[in-house]
Amino acid sequence: EAGGLLSATSTVWPRPGPIMREMRLIDLGSGDGSVIRAACRTGGFGQATGCEINPALVAVSRALSVGRPREAFVLRSLWHMDVSKAHVVIVYGIPPIMDRLGRKLEAELRDGAIVVSNAYPLRHLGAPLVVHPVRTPLWSPDVSSELY
């Protein structure tokens, strides 16, 4: 363990505490904002921002986060979201966008940033540090979460 990070066998994740309070998380395609709320309320992140293109979902997210300034939501395409200050980026993308998104993240992310990609790989970021298989219905192509 160095710098407050857990070992790779513990999923390379910072421990809640002073380090986490300084970290920024961005969820690309934040939906109803549940990841953002959990990141701040139980995960210990100092700032979490959800990026979403559906105005109704942004409105719901903002309503559920009233009075919580560390939880922010922007009505914006992930292609126009500045991720350069993020320590952690979460994305649940679909195959047609993953190569382009990988190039964007590779070009914009700070050194040492963590990317969590649910279901589909981001090949431009190299081999994932952790691949966690997930159980999904047979009709679903989602097979893993990957940590870069």
Coordinates of C-alpha atoms in Angstrom, one line a residue:
E1 CA 0.0 0.0 0.0
A2 CA 1.3 3.4 -1.0
G3 CA -0.3 6.8 -1.0
G4 CA -3.5 5.4 0.6
L5 CA -4.3 3.1 -2.3
L6 CA -5.4 -0.5 -1.8
S7 CA -3.4 -3.2 -3.5
A8 CA -4.4 -4.6 -6.9
T9 CA -6.0 -7.6 -5.2
S10 CA -8.2 -5.1 -3.3
T11 CA -9.2 -3.4 -6.6
V12 CA -6.7 -0.5 -6.5
W13 CA -9.2 1.8 -4.9
P14 CA -8.4 4.7 -2.5
R15 CA -9.6 4.3 1.1
P16 CA -12.3 6.8 2.3
G17 CA -10.7 9.6 4.2
P18 CA -8.6 12.7 3.6
I19 CA -7.3 11.5 0.2
M20 CA -10.8 10.7 -1.1
R21 CA -12.2 14.1 0.0
E22 CA -9.7 15.7 -2.4
M23 CA -10.7 13.5 -5.3
R24 CA -13.1 14.3 -8.1
L25 CA -15.2 11.7 -9.8
I26 CA -17.1 12.1 -13.1
D27 CA -19.8 9.8 -14.3
L28 CA -20.2 10.0 -18.1
G29 CA -23.9 9.2 -18.7
S30 CA -25.0 9.6 -15.1
G31 CA -28.7 8.7 -15.7
D32 CA -30.6 9.4 -12.4
G33 CA -27.5 10.3 -10.6
S34 CA -27.3 7.4 -8.2
V35 CA -23.6 6.8 -8.8
I36 CA -22.9 10.5 -8.0
R37 CA -24.9 10.5 -4.8
A38 CA -23.3 7.2 -3.6
A39 CA -19.8 8.5 -4.4
C40 CA -20.2 11.6 -2.2
R41 CA -22.5 10.2 0.5
T42 CA -21.0 6.8 1.1
G43 CA -17.8 6.7 -1.0
G44 CA -16.1 9.7 0.5
F45 CA -15.5 11.6 -2.7
G46 CA -15.1 15.4 -2.2
Q47 CA -16.7 16.2 -5.6
A48 CA -18.7 14.1 -8.0
T49 CA -20.2 15.3 -11.3
G50 CA -22.7 13.6 -13.5
C51 CA -22.7 14.3 -17.2
E52 CA -26.0 13.4 -18.9
I53 CA -27.7 14.3 -22.2
N54 CA -31.3 13.7 -21.0
P55 CA -32.7 16.9 -19.5
A56 CA -35.4 15.0 -17.5
L57 CA -32.7 12.8 -15.9
V58 CA -30.6 15.9 -15.1
A59 CA -33.6 17.6 -13.5
V60 CA -34.3 14.5 -11.4
S61 CA -30.7 14.2 -10.4
R62 CA -30.5 17.8 -9.3
A63 CA -33.7 17.5 -7.3
L64 CA -32.4 14.5 -5.4
S65 CA -29.2 16.4 -4.6
V66 CA -30.6 19.7 -3.4
G67 CA -28.5 21.1 -0.6
R68 CA -25.5 18.9 -1.5
P69 CA -23.0 21.1 -3.2
R70 CA -20.5 18.3 -3.7
E71 CA -23.0 16.5 -6.1
A72 CA -23.2 18.3 -9.4
F73 CA -25.0 17.5 -12.6
V74 CA -24.5 19.0 -16.1
L75 CA -26.6 18.7 -19.2
R76 CA -23.9 17.9 -21.6
S77 CA -22.7 15.3 -24.1
L78 CA -19.8 13.2 -22.8
W79 CA -17.9 14.3 -25.9
H80 CA -18.0 17.9 -24.6
M81 CA -17.2 17.0 -20.9
D82 CA -13.8 18.2 -19.6
V83 CA -12.4 15.2 -17.8
S84 CA -8.9 16.6 -17.3
K85 CA -9.4 17.3 -13.5
A86 CA -11.0 14.0 -12.7
H87 CA -9.3 11.4 -10.5
V88 CA -11.9 8.8 -11.4
V89 CA -14.1 8.5 -14.4
I90 CA -17.0 6.0 -14.6
V91 CA -18.6 5.1 -17.9
Y92 CA -21.2 2.5 -19.0
G93 CA -20.7 3.0 -22.7
I94 CA -21.9 0.9 -25.7
P95 CA -19.6 -0.8 -28.2
P96 CA -19.9 1.8 -31.0
I97 CA -18.5 4.6 -28.8
M98 CA -15.8 2.8 -26.9
D99 CA -12.8 3.3 -29.3
R100 CA -13.5 7.1 -29.7
L101 CA -14.1 7.4 -25.9
G102 CA -10.8 5.6 -25.2
R103 CA -9.0 8.1 -27.4
K104 CA -10.7 11.0 -25.7
L105 CA -9.8 9.7 -22.2
E106 CA -6.2 8.9 -23.2
A107 CA -5.8 12.5 -24.5
E108 CA -7.5 14.3 -21.6
L109 CA -7.0 12.4 -18.4
R110 CA -4.5 13.4 -15.8
D111 CA -1.7 11.0 -14.9
G112 CA -2.8 8.4 -12.4
A113 CA -6.5 8.8 -13.1
I114 CA -8.7 5.7 -12.6
V115 CA -11.3 4.7 -15.3
V116 CA -14.1 2.2 -14.5
S117 CA -15.7 0.9 -17.6
N118 CA -18.7 -1.2 -17.1
A119 CA -19.4 -4.0 -19.6
Y120 CA -17.1 -3.0 -22.5
P121 CA -13.3 -2.5 -22.8
L122 CA -11.5 0.8 -23.5
R123 CA -8.7 -0.7 -25.7
H124 CA -6.9 2.6 -26.1
L125 CA -6.1 2.6 -22.4
G126 CA -4.2 -0.6 -22.6
A127 CA -4.8 -3.7 -20.4
P128 CA -7.1 -3.2 -17.5
L129 CA -5.7 -3.5 -14.0
V130 CA -8.7 -5.4 -12.8
V131 CA -11.4 -7.2 -14.7
H132 CA -14.4 -8.2 -12.5
P133 CA -16.8 -10.6 -14.2
V134 CA -20.4 -9.8 -13.5
R135 CA -23.5 -12.1 -13.6
T136 CA -26.0 -10.8 -16.2
P137 CA -29.1 -12.3 -17.9
L138 CA -28.4 -14.5 -20.9
W139 CA -29.8 -11.9 -23.2
S140 CA -27.3 -9.2 -22.0
P141 CA -23.9 -8.7 -23.6
D142 CA -22.5 -7.1 -20.4
V143 CA -19.9 -9.4 -19.1
S144 CA -17.5 -7.4 -16.9
S145 CA -16.4 -4.2 -15.3
E146 CA -12.8 -3.1 -16.0
L147 CA -10.6 -0.8 -14.0
Y148 CA -7.9 1.1 -15.9

